[in-house]
XYZ file of C-alpha atoms in Angstrom:
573
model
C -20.401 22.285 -24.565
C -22.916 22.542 -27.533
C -21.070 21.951 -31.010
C -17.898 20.383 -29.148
C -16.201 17.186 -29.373
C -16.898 14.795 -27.283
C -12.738 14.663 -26.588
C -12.499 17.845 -25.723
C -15.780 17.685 -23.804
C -14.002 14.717 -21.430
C -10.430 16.560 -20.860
C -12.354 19.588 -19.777
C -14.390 16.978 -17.250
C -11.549 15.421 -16.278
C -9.981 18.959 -15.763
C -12.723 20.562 -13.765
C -12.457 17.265 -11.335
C -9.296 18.827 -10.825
C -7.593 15.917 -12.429
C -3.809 17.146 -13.875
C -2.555 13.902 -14.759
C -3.315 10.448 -16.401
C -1.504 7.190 -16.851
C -1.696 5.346 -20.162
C -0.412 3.376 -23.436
C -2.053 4.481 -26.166
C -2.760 2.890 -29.508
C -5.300 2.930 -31.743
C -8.609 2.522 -30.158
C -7.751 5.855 -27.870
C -6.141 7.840 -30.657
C -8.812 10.353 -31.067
C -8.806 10.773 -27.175
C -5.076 11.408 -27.384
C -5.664 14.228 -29.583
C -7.280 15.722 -27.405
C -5.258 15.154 -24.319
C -2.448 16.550 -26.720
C -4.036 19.794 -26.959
C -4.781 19.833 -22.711
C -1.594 19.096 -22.191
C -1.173 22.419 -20.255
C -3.973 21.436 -18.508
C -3.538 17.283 -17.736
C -0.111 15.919 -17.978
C 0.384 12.963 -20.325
C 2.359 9.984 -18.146
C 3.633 7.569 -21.037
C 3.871 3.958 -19.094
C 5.699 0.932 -20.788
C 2.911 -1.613 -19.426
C -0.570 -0.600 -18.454
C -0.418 -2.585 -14.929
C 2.155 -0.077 -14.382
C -0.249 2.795 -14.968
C -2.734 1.220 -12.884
C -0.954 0.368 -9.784
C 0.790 3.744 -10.112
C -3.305 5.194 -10.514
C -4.060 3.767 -7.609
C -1.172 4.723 -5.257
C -1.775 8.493 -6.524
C -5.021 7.818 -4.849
C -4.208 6.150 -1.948
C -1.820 8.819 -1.215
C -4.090 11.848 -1.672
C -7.737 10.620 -1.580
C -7.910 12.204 -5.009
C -9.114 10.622 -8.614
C -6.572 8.613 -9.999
C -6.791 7.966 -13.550
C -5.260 5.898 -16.262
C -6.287 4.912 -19.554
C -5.917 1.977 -21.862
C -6.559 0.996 -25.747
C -9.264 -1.982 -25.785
C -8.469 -5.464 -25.743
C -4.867 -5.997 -24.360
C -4.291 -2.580 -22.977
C -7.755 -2.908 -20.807
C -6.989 -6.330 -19.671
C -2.965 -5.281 -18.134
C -4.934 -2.756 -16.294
C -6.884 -5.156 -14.022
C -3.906 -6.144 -11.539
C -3.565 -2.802 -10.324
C -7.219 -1.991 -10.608
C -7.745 -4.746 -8.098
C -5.428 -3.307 -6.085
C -7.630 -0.262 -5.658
C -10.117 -1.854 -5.390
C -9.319 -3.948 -2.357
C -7.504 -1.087 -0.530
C -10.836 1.264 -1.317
C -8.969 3.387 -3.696
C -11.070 6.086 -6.068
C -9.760 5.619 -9.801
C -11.245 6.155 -13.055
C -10.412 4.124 -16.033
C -10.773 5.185 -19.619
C -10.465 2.235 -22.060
C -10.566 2.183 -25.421
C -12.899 0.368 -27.911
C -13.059 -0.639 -31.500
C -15.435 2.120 -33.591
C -19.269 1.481 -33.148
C -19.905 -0.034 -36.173
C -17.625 -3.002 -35.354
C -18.488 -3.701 -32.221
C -20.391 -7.602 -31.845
C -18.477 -8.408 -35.230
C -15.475 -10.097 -33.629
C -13.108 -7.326 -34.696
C -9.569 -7.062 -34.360
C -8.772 -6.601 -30.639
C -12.365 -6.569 -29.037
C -12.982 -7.571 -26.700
C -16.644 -7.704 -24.008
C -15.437 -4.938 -22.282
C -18.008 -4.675 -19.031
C -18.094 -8.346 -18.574
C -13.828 -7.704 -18.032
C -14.837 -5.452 -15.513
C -17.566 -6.622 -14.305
C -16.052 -8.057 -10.805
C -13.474 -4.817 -10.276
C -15.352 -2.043 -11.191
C -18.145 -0.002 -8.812
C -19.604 1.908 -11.743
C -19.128 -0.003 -15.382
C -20.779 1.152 -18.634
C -20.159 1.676 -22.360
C -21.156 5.254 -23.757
C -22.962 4.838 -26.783
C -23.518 8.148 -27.716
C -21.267 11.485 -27.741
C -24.738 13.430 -26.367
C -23.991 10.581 -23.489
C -20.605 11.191 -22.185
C -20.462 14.888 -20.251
C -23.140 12.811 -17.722
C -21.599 9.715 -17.743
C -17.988 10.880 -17.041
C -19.562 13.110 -13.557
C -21.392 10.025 -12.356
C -18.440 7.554 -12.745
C -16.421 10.337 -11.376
C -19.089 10.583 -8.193
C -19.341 7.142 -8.512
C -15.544 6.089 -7.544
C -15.784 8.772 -4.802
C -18.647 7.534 -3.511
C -17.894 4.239 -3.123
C -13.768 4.351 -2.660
C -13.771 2.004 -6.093
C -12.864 1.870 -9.522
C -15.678 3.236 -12.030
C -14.758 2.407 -16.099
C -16.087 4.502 -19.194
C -15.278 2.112 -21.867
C -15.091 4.659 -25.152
C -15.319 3.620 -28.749
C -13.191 6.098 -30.203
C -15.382 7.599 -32.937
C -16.975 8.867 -30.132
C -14.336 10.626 -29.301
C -14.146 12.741 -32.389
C -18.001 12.901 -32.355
C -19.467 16.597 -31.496
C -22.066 17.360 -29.228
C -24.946 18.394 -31.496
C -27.545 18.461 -29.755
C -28.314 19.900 -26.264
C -27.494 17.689 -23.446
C -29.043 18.023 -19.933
C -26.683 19.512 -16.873
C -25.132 17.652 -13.992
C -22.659 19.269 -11.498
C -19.185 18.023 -11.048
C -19.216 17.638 -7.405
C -19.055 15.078 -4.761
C -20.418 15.674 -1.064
C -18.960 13.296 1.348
C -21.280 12.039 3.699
C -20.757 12.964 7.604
C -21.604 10.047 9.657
C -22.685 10.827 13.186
C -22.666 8.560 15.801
C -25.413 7.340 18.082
C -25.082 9.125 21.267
C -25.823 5.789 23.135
C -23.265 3.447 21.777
C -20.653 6.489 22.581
C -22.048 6.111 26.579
C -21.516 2.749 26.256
C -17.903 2.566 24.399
C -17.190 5.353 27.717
C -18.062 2.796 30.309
C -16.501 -0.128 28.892
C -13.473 2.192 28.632
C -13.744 3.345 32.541
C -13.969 -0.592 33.461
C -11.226 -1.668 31.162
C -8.132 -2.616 33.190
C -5.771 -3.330 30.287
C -7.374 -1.374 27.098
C -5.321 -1.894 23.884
C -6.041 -0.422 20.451
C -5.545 -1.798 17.342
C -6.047 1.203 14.832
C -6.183 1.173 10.507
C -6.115 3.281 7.527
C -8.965 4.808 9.222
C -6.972 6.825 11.351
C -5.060 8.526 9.110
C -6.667 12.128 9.466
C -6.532 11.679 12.992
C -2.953 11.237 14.008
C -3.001 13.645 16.839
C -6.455 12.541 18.497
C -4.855 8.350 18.366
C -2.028 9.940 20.618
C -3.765 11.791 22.569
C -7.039 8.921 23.433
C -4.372 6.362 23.789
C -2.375 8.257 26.424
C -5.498 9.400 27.946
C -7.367 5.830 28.995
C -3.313 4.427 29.023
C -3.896 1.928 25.874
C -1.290 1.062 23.848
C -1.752 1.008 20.127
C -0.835 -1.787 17.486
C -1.507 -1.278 13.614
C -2.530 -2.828 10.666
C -0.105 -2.647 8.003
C -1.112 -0.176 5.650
C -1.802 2.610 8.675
C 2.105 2.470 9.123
C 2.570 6.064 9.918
C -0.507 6.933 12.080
C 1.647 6.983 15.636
C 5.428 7.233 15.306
C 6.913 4.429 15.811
C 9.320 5.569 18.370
C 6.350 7.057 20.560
C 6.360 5.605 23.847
C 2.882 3.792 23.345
C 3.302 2.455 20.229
C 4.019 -1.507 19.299
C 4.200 -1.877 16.070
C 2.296 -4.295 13.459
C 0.900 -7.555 14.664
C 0.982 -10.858 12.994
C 3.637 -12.480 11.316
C 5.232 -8.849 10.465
C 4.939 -7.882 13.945
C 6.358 -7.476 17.668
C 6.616 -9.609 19.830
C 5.205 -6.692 22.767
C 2.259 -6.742 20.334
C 1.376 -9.773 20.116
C 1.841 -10.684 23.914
C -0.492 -7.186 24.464
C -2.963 -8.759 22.679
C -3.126 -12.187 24.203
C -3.316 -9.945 27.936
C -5.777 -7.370 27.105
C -9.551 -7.458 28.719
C -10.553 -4.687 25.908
C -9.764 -4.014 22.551
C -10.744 -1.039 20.344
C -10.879 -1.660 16.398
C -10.418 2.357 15.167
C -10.331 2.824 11.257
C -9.495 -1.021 10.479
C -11.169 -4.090 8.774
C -7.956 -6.194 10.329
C -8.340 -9.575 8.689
C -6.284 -11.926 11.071
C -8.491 -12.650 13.968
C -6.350 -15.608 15.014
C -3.718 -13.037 16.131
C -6.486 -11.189 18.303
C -7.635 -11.887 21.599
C -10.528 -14.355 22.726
C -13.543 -13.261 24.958
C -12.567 -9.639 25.618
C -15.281 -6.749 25.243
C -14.406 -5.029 21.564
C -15.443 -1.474 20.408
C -15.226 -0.813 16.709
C -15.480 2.719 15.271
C -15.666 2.560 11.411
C -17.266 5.141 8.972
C -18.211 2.337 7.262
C -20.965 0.860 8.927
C -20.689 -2.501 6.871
C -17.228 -3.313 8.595
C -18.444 -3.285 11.748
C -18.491 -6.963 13.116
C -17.550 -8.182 9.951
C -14.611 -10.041 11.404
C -14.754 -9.943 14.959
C -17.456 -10.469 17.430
C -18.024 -7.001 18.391
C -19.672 -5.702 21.689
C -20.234 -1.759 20.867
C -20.202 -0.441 17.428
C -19.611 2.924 16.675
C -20.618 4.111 12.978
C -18.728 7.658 12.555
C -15.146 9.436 11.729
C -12.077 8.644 13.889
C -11.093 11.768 14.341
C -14.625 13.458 15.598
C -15.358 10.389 17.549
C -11.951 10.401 19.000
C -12.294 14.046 19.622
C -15.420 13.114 21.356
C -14.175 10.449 23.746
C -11.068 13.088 24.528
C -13.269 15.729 25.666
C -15.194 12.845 27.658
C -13.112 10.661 29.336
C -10.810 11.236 32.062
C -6.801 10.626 32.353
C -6.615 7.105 33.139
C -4.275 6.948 36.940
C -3.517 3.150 36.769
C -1.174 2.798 33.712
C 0.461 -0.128 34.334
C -0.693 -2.559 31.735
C 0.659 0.317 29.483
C 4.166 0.624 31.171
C 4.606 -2.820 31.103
C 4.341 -3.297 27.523
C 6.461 0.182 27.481
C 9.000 -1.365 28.752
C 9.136 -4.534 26.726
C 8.661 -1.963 23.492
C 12.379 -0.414 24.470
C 13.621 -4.542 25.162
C 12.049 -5.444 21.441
C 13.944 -2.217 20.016
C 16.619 -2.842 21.682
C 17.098 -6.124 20.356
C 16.423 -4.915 17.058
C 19.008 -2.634 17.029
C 21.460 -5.284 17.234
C 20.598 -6.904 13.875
C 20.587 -3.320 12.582
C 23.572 -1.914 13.673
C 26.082 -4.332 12.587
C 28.471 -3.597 9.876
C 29.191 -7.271 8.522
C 29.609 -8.502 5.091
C 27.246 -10.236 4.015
C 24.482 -7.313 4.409
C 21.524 -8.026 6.539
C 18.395 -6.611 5.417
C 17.763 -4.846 8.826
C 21.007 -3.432 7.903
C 19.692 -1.929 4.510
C 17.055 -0.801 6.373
C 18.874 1.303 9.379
C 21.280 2.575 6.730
C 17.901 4.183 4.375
C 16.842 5.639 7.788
C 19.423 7.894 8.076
C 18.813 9.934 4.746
C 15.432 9.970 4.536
C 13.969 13.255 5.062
C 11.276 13.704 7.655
C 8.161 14.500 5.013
C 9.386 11.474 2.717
C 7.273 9.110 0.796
C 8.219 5.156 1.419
C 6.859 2.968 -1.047
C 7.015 -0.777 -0.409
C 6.894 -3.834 -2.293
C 5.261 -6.968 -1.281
C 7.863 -9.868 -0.064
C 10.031 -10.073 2.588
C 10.893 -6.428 1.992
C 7.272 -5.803 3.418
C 8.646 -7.255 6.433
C 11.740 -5.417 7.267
C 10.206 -2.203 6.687
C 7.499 -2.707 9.050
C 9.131 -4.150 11.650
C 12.465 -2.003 11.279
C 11.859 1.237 9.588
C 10.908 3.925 11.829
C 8.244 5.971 10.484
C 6.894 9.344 11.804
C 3.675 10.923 11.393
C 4.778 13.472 8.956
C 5.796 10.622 6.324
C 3.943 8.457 4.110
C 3.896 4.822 3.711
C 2.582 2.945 0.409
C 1.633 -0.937 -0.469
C -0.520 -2.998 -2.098
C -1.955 -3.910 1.243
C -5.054 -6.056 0.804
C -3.961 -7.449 -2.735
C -0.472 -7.708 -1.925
C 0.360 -8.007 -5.328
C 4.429 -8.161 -5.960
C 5.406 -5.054 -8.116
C 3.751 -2.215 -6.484
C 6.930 -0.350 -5.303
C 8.083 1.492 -8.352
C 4.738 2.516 -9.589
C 3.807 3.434 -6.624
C 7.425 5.381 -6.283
C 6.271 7.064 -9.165
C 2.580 8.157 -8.245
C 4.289 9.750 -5.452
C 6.756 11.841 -6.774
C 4.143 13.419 -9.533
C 1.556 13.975 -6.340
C 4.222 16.026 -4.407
C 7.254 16.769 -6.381
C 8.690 18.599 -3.493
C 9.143 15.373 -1.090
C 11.758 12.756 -1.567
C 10.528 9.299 -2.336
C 11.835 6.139 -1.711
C 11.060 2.811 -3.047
C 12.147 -0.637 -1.237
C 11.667 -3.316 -3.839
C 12.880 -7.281 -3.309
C 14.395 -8.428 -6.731
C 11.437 -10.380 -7.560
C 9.115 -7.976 -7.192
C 11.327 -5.029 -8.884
C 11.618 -6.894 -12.194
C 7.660 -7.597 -12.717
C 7.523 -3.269 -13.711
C 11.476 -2.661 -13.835
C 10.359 -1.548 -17.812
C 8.789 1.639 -15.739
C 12.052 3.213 -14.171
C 12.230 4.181 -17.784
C 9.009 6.110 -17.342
C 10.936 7.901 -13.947
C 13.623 8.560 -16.458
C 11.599 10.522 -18.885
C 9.757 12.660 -17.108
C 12.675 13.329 -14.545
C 10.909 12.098 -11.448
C 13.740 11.757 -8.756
C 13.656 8.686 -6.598
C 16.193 6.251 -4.727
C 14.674 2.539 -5.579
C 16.696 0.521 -3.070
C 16.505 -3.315 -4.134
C 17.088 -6.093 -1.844
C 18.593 -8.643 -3.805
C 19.079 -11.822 -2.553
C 18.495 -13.480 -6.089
C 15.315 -15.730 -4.531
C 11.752 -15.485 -4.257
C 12.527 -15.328 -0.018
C 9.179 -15.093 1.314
C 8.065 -17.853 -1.035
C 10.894 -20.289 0.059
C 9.840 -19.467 3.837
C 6.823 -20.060 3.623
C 7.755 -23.397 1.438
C 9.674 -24.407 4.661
C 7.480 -23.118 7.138
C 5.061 -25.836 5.854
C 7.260 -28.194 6.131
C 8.058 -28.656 2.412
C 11.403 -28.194 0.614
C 12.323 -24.924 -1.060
C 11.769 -25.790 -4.860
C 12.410 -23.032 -7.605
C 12.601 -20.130 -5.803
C 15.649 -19.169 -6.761
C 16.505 -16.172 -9.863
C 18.978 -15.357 -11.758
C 21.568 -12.656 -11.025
C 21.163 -9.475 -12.576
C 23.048 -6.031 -11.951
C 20.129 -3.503 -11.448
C 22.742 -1.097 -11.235
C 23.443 -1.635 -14.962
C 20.466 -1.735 -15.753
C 19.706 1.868 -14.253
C 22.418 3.643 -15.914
C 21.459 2.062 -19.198
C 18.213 3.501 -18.606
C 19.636 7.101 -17.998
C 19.493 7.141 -14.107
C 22.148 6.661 -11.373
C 22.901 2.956 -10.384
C 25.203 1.967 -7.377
C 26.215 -2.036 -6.647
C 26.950 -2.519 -3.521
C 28.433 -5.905 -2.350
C 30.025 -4.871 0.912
C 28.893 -2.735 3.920
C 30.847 -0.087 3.591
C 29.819 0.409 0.072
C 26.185 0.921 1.971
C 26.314 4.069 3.483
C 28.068 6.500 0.167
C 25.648 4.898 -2.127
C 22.692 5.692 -0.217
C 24.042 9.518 0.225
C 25.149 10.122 -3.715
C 21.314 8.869 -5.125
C 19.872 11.559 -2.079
C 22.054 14.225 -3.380
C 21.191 13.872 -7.157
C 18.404 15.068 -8.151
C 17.284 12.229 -10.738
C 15.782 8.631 -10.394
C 18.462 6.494 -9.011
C 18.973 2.169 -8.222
C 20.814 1.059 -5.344
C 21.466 -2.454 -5.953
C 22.498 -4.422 -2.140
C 23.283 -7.653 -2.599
C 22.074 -9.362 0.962
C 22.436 -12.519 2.222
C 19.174 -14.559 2.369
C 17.710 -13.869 5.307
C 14.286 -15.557 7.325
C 11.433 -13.369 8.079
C 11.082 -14.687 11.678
C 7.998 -13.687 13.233
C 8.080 -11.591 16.577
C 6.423 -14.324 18.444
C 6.918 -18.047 16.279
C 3.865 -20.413 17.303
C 4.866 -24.458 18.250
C 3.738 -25.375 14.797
C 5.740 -22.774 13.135
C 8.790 -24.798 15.037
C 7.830 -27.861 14.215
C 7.587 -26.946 10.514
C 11.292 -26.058 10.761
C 12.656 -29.374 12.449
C 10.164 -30.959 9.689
C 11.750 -29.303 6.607
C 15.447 -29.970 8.579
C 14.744 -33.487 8.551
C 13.528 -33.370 5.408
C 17.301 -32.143 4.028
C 18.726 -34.984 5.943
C 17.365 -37.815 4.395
C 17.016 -36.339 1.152
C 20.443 -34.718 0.105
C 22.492 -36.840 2.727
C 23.367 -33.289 4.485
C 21.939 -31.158 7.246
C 21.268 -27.607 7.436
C 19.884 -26.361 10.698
C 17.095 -23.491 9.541
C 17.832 -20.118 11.426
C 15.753 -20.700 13.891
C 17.162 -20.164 16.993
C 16.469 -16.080 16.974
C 13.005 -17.230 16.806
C 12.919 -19.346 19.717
C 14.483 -16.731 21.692
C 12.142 -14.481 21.004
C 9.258 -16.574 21.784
């Protein structure tokens, strides 16, 4: 380390973290940094973005994906401030990623110099860890703490870097820290775990609603929930954690959700929070007893008046309560919601299964099922896309399902497409974009292109914001500029150097979707659908109301009436 650049001294860091890759733009307050990545490059792969949100949503999905580091890095100024959309988006969803961002030399900075910027008051709000080194003798402690940091505290830690520092050696003898990270083990108080036991033995109608939180303990959810005969609902981004065609699961809840879930909910005397932070109480039931087990201690009651808290891992605790508890005899309240699970499916399979032109989007959906292998990656924009997949693609345990979750920033799908192809090149990877949120980082399918990172992006192009107009009508309001222009992705792709299929009528559907599977480079498959609503599984009176409202509305306002599709809705009230 003595008589090194500070450069070199940082790739090695970075290196030894186990790091292999990093997202960036460079320019000129990162160029001696990029020398030195230039000579690692053996070592950390280079990943050339076109915009630096790009890099940073793609940062984060790496490390919501693997629970490793993801890094990206940015020039000062403009570069750092593109970053912060995505770095939000890790930091909401508890995401560990390291920035590196540029800064004019030393000697300029507080002079008001071409493209500075206050760099830590930027930060200030996203960022767990946040300092400036000052010093090259600085850095080799500074990069392990940020590094320990973000691990620590499932956040975002920034080293902004003036880049003389950078080319700076290490002169003088720096003092030692380790690159390592210990993860706590949280274990929980004997007591409450009594407790949570006999509020399970009273429970009559037990449901669980389980998270993110659960996602190392797949086969302990299935086995607790057939044990004390609870079915299980999920949050959004723990789509995954129970297959969805298991006989206790029912799906998301909420206005993504099932109907069976949301009726489960309003008839259960006990509900157990596993893993989740679930933010829309209204949709959970009143005066029940609630367990929470968290390995966060600070969720616990944050959003729901909780009875029994347990502070500890899912999977030990669940472990625990499976080597505890006996097999529940009275299932009922779970075979009754069983067999309204096979009536919601069944239902559902008769949007999916048709073969009409216009396409459906629960067409799209049933049609991407059927070639996607059984260890693929699913990457999801936010929109009404969000929607369909939840509610109609059927994931298994031994697949992986991405989104800005908490954030639910538009624009995640093709970064995070891209994050995970490079984390497991061996899996197929599939992105399901809407057209508006596609063409906030379309620039980046150049960025699959050039590094050969094969991928079907399916778009769902209806040529309108449609959960936007939706929700426009759902208040009662007209649907004003929601609309976009048309645009042929497919073109677009093949201009770009990938595969691009247009497909206009069903039957183009199903070849499409098998020639991008079978070649082995980043492919567009552009489905023109017809607009379709994103109808709740259980619409509320209001919800109705809002409807007639808006209908009205149309009547006395453009002399014409157009009845709202709402009647699926009603019917499935």
């Amino acid at each position: 380390m003595f008589d090194d650049r500070a450069g070199k001294i940082l790739v090695e860091l970075l290196s030894d973290w186990g790091v292999d890759h990093i997202y960036g733009m460079h320019g000129d307050s990162i160029n001696h940094l990029m020398e030195e990545l230039r000579k690692a490059e053996d070592k950390i792969k280079y990943i050339q973005v076109r915009h630096e949100e790009a890099g940073a949503l793609a940062a984060s999905a790496y490390a919501k994906l693997t629970g490793k580091l993801g890094v990206c890095l940015s020039i000062a100024g403009p570069g750092a401030i593109h970053l912060l959309n995505g770095l939000y988006d890790a930091k909401k969803d508890h995401a560990p990623v390291l920035v590196l961002a540029g800064q004019v030399p030393t000697d300029q900075i507080g002079t008001d110099s071409f493209q500075e910027v206050n760099m830590e008051r930027i930060f200030d709000d996203v960022a767990v860890y946040n300092k400036q080194v000052v010093s090259e003798e600085q850095l080799p402690s500074m990069v392990n703490q940020a590094i320990r940091t973000a691990y620590a505290e499932k956040g975002v830690s920034v080293l902004t870097l003036p880049d003389d520092i950078s080319a700076e050696k290490i002169k003088n003898k720096v003092q030692k820290n380790a690159v390592i990270y210990e993860a706590p083990e949280l274990a929980p108080d004997t007591a409450a775990m009594q407790e949570a036991v006999s509020a399970i033995e009273k429970a009559k109608k037990p449901i669980i609603l389980a998270g993110t939180g659960t996602k190392k303990a797949k086969e302990e959810l299935a086995a607790f929930s057939d044990k004390i005969a609870a079915p299980v609902v999920i949050s959004l981004p723990a789509k995954g954690v129970m297959e969805d065609e298991h006989p206790n699961f029912l799906g998301n809840l909420g206005m993504i959700g099932t109907k069976p879930a949301y009726e489960a909910m309003e008839d259960a005397d006990l509900l157990i929070l596993i893993g989740t932070s679930y933010p829309y109480t209204e949709f959970l039931p009143e005066d029940v007893t609630c367990i929470q087990i968290d390995s966060n201690p600070l969720q616990i009651g944050k959003r729901y008046p909780v009875d029994i808290g347990i502070a500890g891992d899912a999977k030990k605790t669940l472990t625990w309560f499976n080597e505890q508890l006996h097999q529940t005899e009275k299932r009922d309240f779970l075979e009754k919601y069983q067999e309204k699970m096979a009536d919601w499916w069944k239902e559902m399979r008769g949007d999916e299964e048709q073969t009409s032109t216009p396409i459906k989007p629960q067409q799209v959906i049933h049609e991407v099922q059927k070639i996607t292998a059984d260890d693929a990656i699913l990457s999801v924009d936010v929109g009404n896309v969000t929607v369909w997949a939840a509610r109609h693609f059927r994931m298994k345990t031994t697949q992986d399902f991405l989104i800005s979750s908490w954030l639910g920033t538009m624009g995640c799908g093709l970064p995070g497409a891209i994050a995970g192809k490079l984390a497991f090149p061996d899996r197929q990877v599939i992105g399901l974009c809407g057209d508006g949120g596609f063409t906030m980082n379309m620039q980046d399918f150049l960025t699959a292109v050039k590094y050969n990172l094969p991928m079907i992006i399916v778009i769902f192009n209806n040529e309108r914001i449609g959960m936007i107009k939706y929700e426009q009508e759902a208040g009662g309001n007209l649907d004003y500029k929601t609309g976009l222009e048309s645009f042929n992705f497919a073109r677009f792709a093949e201009t770009c150097g990938g595969k691009g299929y247009r497909v206009e009528k069903f039957e183009e559907l199903k070849p499409s979707l098998e020639a991008a599977a079978s070649f082995n480079q980043p492919a567009i498959i552009d489905v023109c659908i017809e607009d379709e609503p994103p109808i709740p599984g259980k619409l509320s009176y209001d919800q109705v109301t809002s409807y007639s409202k808006q209908t009205i509305k149309k009547l006395f306002e453009k002399g014409k009436l157009e009845l709202p599709p709402v009647r699926k809705g009603l019917k499935r009230m």
